[in-house]
Coordinates of C-alpha atoms in Angstrom, one line a residue:
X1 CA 23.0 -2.3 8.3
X2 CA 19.5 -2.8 10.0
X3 CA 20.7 0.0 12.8
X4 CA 21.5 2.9 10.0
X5 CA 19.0 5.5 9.5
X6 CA 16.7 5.6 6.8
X7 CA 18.8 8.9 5.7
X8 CA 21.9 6.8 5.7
X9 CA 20.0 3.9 3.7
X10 CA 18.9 6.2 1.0
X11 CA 21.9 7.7 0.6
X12 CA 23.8 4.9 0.0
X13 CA 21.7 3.4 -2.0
X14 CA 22.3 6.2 -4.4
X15 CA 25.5 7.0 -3.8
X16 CA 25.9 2.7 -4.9
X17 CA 23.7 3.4 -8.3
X18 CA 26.2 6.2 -9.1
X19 CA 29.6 4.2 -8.7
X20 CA 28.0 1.4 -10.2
X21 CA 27.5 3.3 -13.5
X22 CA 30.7 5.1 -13.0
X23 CA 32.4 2.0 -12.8
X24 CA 30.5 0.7 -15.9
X25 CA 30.9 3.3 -17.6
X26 CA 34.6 3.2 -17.3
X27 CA 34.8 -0.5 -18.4
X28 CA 32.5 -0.5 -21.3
X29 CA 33.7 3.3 -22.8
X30 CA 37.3 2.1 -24.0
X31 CA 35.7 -0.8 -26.4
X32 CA 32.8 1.4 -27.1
X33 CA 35.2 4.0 -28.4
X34 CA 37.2 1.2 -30.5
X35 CA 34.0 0.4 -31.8
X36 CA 33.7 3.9 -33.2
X37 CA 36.6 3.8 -34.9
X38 CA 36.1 0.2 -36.5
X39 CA 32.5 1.7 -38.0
X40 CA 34.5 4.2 -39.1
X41 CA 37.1 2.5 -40.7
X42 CA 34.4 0.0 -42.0
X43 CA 31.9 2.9 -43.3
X44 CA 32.9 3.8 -47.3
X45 CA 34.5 6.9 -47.0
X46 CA 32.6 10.0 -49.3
X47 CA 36.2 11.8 -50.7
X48 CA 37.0 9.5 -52.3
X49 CA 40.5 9.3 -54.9
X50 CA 39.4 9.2 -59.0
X51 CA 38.8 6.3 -60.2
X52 CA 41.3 4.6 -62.4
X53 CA 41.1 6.0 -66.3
X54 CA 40.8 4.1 -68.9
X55 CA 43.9 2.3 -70.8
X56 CA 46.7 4.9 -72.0
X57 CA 45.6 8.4 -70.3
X58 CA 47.7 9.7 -67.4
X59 CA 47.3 8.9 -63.3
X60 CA 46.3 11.8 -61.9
X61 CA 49.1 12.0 -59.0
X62 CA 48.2 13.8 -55.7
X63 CA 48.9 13.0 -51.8
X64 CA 47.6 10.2 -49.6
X65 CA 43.8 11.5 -48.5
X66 CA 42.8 11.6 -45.4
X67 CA 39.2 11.3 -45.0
X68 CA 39.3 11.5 -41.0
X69 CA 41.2 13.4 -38.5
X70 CA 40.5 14.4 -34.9
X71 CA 43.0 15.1 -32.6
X72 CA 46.0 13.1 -33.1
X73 CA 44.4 9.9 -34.8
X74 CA 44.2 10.2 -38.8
X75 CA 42.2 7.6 -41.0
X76 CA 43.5 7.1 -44.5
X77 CA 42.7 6.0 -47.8
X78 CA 44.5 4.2 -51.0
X79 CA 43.9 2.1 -54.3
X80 CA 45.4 -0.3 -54.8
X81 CA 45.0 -1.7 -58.6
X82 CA 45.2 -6.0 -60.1
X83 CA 48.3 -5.1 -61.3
X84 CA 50.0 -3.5 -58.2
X85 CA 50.1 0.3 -58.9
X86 CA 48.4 2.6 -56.1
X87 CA 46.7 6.0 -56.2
X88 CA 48.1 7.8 -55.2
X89 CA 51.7 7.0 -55.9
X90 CA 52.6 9.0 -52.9
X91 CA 51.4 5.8 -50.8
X92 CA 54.2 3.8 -51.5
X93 CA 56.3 6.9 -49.5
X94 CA 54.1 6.6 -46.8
X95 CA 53.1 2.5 -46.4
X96 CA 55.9 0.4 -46.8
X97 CA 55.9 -2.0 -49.5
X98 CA 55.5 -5.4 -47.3
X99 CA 52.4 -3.7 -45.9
X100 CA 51.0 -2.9 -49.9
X101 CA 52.1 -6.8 -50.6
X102 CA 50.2 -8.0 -47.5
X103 CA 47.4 -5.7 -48.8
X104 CA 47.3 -7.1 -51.9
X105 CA 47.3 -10.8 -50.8
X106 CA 44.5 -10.2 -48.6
X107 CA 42.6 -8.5 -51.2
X108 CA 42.9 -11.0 -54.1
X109 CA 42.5 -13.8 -51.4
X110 CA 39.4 -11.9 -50.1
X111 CA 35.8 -13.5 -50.5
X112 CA 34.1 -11.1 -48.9
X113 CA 32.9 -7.2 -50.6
X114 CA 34.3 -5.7 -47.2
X115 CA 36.5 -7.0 -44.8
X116 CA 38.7 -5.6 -41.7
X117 CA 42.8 -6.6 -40.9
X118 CA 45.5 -6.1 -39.0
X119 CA 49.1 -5.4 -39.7
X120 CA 51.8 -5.6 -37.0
X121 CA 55.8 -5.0 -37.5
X122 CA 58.8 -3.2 -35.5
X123 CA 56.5 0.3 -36.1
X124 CA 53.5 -1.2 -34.4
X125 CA 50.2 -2.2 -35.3
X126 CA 47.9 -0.9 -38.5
X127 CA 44.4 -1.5 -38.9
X128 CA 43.5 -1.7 -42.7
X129 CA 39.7 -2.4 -44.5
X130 CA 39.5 -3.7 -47.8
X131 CA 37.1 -3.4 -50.1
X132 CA 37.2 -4.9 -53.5
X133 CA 35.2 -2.8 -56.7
X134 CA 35.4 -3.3 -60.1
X135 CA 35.4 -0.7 -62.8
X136 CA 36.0 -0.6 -66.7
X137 CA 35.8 -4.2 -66.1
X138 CA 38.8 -4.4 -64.0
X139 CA 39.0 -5.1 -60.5
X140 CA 40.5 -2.2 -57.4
X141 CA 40.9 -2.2 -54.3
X142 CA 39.7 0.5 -51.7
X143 CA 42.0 0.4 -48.6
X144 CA 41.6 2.5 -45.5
X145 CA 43.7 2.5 -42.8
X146 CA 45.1 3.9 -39.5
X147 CA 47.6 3.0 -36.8
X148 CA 47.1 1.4 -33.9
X149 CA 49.1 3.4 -31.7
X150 CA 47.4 6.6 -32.4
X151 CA 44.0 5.0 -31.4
X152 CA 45.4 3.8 -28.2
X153 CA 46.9 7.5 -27.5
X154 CA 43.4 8.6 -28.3
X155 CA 41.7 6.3 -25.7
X156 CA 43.9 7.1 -22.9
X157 CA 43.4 10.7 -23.2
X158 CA 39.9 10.4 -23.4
X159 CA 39.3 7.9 -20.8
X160 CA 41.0 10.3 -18.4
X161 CA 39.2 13.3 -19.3
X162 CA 36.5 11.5 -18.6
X163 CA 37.1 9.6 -15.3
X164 CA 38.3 13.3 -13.9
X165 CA 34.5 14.8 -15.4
X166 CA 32.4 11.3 -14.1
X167 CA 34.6 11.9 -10.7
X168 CA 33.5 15.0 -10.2
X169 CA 30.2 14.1 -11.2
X170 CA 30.3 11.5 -8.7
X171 CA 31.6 13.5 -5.5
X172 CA 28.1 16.0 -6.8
X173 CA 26.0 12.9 -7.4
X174 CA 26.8 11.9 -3.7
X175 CA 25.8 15.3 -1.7
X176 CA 23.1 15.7 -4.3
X177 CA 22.1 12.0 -3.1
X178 CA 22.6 13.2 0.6
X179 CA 20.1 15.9 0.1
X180 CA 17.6 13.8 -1.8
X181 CA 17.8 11.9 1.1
X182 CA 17.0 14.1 3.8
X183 CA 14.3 15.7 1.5
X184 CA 12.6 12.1 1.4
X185 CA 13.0 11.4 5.4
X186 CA 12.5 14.6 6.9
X187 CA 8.5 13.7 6.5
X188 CA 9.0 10.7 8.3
X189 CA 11.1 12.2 11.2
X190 CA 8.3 14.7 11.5
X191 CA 5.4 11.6 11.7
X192 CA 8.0 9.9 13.9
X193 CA 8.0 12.8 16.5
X194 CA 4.2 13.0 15.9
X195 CA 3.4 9.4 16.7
X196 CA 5.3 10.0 19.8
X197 CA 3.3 13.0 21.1
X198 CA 0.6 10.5 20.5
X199 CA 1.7 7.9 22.3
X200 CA 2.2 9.8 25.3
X201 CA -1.6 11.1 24.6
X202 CA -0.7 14.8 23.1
X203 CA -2.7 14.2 20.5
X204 CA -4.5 17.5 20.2
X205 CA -1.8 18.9 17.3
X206 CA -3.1 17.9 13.9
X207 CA -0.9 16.5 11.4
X208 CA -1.3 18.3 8.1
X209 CA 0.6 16.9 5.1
X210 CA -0.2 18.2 1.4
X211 CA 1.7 15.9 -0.4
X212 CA -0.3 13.7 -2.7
X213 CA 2.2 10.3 -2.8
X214 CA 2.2 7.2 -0.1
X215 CA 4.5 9.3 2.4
X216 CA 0.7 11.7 2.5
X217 CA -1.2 8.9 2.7
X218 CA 0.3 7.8 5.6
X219 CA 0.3 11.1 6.9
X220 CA -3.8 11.1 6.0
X221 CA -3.7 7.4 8.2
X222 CA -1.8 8.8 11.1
X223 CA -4.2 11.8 10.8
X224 CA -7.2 9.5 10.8
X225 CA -5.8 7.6 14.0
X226 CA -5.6 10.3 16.2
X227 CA -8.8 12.0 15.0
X228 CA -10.3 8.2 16.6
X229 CA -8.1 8.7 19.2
X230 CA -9.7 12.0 20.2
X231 CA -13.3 11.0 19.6
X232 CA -12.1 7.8 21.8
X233 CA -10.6 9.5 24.6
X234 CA -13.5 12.0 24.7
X235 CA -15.9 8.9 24.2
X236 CA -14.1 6.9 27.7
X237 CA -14.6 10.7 29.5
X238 CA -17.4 10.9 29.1
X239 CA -18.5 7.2 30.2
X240 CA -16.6 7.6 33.0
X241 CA -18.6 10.8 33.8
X242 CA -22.1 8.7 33.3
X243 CA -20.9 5.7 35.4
X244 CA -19.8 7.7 38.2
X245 CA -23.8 9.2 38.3
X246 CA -24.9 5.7 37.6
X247 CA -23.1 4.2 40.3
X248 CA -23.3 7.2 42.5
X249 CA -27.1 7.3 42.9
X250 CA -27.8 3.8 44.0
X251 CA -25.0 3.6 46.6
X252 CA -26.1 6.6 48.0
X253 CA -29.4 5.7 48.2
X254 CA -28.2 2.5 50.2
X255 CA -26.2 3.8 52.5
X256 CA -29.1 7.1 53.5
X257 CA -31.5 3.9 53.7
X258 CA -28.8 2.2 55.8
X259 CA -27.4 5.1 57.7
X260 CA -31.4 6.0 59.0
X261 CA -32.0 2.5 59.9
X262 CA -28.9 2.2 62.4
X263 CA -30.6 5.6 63.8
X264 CA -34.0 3.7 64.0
X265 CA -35.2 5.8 61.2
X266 CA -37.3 3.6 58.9
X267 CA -37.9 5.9 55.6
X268 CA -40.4 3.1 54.0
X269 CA -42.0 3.2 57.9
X270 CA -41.2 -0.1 58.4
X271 CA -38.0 -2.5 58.2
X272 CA -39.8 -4.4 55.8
X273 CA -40.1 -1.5 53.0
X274 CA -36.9 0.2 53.4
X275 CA -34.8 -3.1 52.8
X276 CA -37.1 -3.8 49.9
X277 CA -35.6 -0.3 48.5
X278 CA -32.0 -1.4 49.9
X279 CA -32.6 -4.4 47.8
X280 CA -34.1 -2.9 44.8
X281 CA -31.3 -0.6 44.6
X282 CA -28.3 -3.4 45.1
X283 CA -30.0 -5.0 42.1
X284 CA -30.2 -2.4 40.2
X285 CA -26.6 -1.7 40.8
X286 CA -25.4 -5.5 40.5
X287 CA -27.3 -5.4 37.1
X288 CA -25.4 -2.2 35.7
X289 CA -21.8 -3.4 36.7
X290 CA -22.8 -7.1 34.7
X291 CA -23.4 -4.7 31.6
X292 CA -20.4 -2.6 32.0
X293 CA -18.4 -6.0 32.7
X294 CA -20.1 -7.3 29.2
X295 CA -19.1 -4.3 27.5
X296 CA -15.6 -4.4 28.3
X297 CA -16.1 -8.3 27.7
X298 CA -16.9 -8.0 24.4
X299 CA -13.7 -5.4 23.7
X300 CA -11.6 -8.4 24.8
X301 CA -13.6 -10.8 22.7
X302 CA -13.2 -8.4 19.2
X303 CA -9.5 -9.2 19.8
X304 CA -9.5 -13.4 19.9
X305 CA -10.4 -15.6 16.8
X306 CA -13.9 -16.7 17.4
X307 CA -15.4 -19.9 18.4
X308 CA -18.3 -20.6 16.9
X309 CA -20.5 -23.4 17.0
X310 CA -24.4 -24.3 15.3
X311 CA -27.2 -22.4 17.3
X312 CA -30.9 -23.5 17.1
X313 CA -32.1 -19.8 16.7
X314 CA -35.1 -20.2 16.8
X315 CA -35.2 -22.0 20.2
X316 CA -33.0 -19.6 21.3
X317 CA -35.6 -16.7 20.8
X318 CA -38.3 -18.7 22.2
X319 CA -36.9 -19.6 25.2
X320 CA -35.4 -16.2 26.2
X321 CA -39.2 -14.6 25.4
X322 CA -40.5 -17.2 28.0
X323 CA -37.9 -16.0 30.7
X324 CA -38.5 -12.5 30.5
X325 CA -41.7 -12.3 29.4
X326 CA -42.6 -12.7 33.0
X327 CA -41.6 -8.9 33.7
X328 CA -44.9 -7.7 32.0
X329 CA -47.0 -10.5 31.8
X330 CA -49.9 -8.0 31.0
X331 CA -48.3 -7.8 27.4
X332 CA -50.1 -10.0 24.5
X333 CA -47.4 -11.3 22.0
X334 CA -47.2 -13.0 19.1
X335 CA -44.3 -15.3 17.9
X336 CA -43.8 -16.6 14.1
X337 CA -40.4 -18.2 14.5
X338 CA -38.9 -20.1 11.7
X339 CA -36.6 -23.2 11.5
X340 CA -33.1 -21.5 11.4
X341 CA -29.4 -22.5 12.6
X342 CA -26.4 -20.0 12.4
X343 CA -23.3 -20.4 13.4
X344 CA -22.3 -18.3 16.7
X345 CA -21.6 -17.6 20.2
X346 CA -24.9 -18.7 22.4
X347 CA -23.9 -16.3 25.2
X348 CA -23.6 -13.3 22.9
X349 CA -26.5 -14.0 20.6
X350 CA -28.2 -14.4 24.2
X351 CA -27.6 -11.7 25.6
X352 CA -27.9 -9.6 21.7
X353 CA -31.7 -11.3 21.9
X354 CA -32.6 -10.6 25.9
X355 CA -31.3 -6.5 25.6
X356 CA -34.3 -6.1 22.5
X357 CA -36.5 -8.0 23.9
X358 CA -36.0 -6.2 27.4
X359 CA -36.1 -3.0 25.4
X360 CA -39.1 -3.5 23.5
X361 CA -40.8 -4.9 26.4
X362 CA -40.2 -1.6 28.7
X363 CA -42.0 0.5 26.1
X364 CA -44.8 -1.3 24.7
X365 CA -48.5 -0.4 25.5
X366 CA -50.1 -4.0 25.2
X367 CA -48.5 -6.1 22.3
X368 CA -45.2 -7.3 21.2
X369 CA -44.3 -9.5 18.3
X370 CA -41.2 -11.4 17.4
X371 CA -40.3 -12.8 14.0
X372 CA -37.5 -15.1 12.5
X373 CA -37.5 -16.5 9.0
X374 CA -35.9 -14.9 5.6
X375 CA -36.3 -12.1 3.9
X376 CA -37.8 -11.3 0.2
X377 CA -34.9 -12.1 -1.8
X378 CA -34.2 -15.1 0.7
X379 CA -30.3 -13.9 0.8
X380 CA -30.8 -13.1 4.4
X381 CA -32.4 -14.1 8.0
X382 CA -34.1 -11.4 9.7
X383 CA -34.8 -11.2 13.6
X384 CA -37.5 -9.1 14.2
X385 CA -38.9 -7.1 17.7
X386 CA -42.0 -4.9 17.4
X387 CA -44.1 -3.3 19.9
X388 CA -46.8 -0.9 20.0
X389 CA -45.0 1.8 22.1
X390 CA -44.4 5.7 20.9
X391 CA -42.7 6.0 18.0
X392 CA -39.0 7.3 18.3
X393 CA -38.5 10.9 17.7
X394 CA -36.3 11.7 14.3
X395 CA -33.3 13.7 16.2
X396 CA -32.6 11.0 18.6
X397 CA -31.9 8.4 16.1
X398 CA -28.5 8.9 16.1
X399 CA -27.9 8.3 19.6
X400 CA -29.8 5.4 20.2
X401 CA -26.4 3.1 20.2
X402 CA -24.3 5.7 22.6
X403 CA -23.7 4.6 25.6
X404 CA -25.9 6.1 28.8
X405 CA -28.1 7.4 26.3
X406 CA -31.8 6.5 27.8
X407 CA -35.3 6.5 26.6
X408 CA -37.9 8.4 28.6
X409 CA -38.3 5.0 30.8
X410 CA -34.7 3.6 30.0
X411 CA -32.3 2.9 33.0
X412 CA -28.9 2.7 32.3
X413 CA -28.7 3.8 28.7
X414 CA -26.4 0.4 27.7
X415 CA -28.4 -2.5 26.4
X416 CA -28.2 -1.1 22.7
X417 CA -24.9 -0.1 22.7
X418 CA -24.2 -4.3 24.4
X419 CA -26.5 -4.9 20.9
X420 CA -24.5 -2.6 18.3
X421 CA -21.4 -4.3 19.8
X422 CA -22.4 -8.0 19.3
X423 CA -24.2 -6.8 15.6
X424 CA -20.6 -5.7 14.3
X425 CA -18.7 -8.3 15.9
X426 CA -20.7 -10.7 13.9
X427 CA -20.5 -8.5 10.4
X428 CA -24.3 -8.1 10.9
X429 CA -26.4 -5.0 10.7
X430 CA -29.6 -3.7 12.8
X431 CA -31.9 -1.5 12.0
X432 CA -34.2 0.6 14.6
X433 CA -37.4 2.6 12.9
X434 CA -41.1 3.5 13.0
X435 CA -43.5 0.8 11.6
X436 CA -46.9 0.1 12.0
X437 CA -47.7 2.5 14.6
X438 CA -45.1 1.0 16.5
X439 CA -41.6 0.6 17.0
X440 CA -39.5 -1.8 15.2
X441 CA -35.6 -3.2 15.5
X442 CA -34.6 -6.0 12.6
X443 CA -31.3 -7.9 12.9
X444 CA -30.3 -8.7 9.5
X445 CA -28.0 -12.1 9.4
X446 CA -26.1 -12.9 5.9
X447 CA -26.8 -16.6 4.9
X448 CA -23.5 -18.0 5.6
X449 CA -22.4 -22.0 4.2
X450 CA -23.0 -22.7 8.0
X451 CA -26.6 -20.9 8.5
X452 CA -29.2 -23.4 7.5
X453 CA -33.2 -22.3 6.8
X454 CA -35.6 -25.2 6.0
X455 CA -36.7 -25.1 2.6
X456 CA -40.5 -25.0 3.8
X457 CA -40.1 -21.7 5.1
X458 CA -42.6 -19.9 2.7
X459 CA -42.6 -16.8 4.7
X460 CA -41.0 -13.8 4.3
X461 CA -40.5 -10.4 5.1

């Protein structure tokens, strides 16, 4: 069953729901029919004989009624009287007189207004109802009746009928079924043979869907997907692109350099100064292929449950300051750190705090300041970097976070896109704007159970 097609599924699931009220239908019509009949017999009938006249006038004498006739079965009605006489006095030709005596036992016998019987002898079987009146002050009987036989005659014929109509109904009801079917799956198929275009990276072709139930909205998903897919590859091109210049420059600097100094060519004019520029330029390369090693690092880690553990974040910021603060030591700064322990990764929120710092560092003109403590409404911590640089230009704030996008003294264009990774991989945000006629970037940490802030912290931002 797991190997049919969805086609096949849905088809037989309907095709099942159509036998099943076939098949229910056939067992429950025969006593519903029955049914019928008994309300029928039970109901009081409206034509009904004359009621019995008064001591010493004449019985009006006419044939035995029948109040209900359709093809084949007949429902009939009598009188019966206390003393035994019926109306009409045809009905003694027609019932026989055991069935009048049984009649008239039941009756008198009866305790209820209306009550159903059954006669049976060599002729068959005859359902009766009696109901007991009273009129003039003497007591009647109201009997209808029919056979048995005729009923069951009736049934047949109708149950047949019927199961020839339902089957054809059914054989319909199965390629009607068949077609709903295909008309549900076809979408699918198509989204099938789409997902497999994408997987083997055709995914240039939109897929367009205007149907408004779940089979569009997953159209509208699939849609979405390859739209990231797109942007995704196109993104990967085009880092490809920038670390093939990145990489380009430096090694071909280092191998001119290296090149003129095995022809006794010294381009610095001395051995000293060129290797200092082989040197520079190896570092400079080692420290890009760290970064582009962290950036595919933190892919993998996005993927794997975290591990975090308590960080003193405070001492964290203070001590990476101390390390790098040595680039520019001409730089004044200013640090108002707070008391503050998050839960977290010490190598990511290391290298999160060493990429702003080297950032803000690069562009400031004599002063840096770092915060830590709470903000206003104390429901979050905020990390703070200012410096006194030039302000950042309004169209380039959205490409601050793309990779290879530099600055006017940036160098490889990736230590804010290593910071908007770790930010989201934490559920954090960051912030980059003009303040103070500086520059500003704010990390903005929810108070989690595990984040603890000293309760003499009084300021805030």
């Amino acid at each position: 069953m797991k190997k049919l097609s969805l086609t096949v599924k849905i088809w037989l699931a309907l095709s099942l729901v159509s036998l099943m009220l076939y098949l229910i239908t056939i067992l429950v019509m025969p006593s519903l029919i029955r049914s019928f009949f008994t309300d029928a017999l039970m109901e009081p009938h409206k034509a009904l004989p004359p009621p019995p006249p008064p001591p010493g006038q004449n019985i009006i004498k006419d044939k035995l009624p029948s109040y209900f006739s359709f093809r084949g079965i007949n429902i009939r009605s009598l009188i019966i009287l206390d003393d035994g006489t019926t109306i009409p006095t045809q009905a003694k030709q027609i019932v026989t007189i055991p069935l009048i005596h049984e009649i008239r036992q039941k009756a008198e016998s009866q305790q209820k207004t209306r009550q159903i019987y059954e006669y049976i002898d060599d002729q068959g079987s005859i359902r009766y109802v009696v109901q007991k009146n009273m009129i003039y002050g003497r007591p009647f009987y109201q009997i209808s009746f029919f056979r048995k036989s005729e009923e069951d005659t009736f049934i047949t014929n109708l149950l047949l009928n019927f199961m020839v109509f339902a089957g054809i109904s059914l054989i319909i009801s199965w390629f009607c079924s068949l077609f709903i079917a295909r008309y549900l799956t076809r979408p699918l198929i198509q989204m099938k043979q789409h997902v497999q275009r994408i997987a083997n990276r055709n995914w240039h072709e939109p897929l367009a869907f205007k149907q408004g139930d779940e089979i569009g909205q997953l159209a509208g998903s699939i849609e979405t997907m390859r739209r990231q897919l797109v942007r995704q590859d196109e993104a990967q091109q085009s880092i490809l692109q920038n670390i093939s210049h990145e990489l380009k420059t430096p090694v071909m600097v280092i191998r001119s350099y290296a090149q003129a100094m095995r022809d006794g060519v010294y381009p610095k004019g001395d051995p000293a100064g060129s290797i200092q520029v082989i040197d520079e330029e190896g570092a400079r390369l080692e420290k890009l292929i760290k970064q582009l090693l962290y950036l595919t690092r933190l892919d993998y880690l996005v993927t794997r449950e975290p591990v975090h553990r308590q960080i003193q974040l405070d001492r964290l910021v203070e001590k990476t300051v101390q390390l790098l603060y040595l680039q520019r030591p001409e730089i004044s700064r200013r640090l108002d750190l707070k008391p503050v322990a998050i839960a977290g990764n010490e190598e990511t929120l290391r290298v999160m705090i060493e990429n702003l710092l080297e950032n803000h560092l690069r562009y400031a003109v004599s002063h840096i300041e770092v915060t830590l403590g709470l903000n206003s409404d104390q429901s979050e911590i905020w990390l703070c970097f200012w410096n006194d640089g030039s302000k950042i230009e309004p169209h380039i704030y959205e490409q601050l976070f793309q990779p290879f996008h530099k600055g006017r003294e940036g160098k490889f264009g990736l230590g804010l896109t290593i910071v908007q990774r770790i930010v989201k991989m934490y559920g954090w945000q960051i912030d980059l704007s003009n303040e103070k006629d500086g520059v500003s970037s704010k990390v903005k940490i929810p108070l989690g159970p595990s984040d603890s802030v000293p309760d003499n912290t009084s300021d805030k931002f």
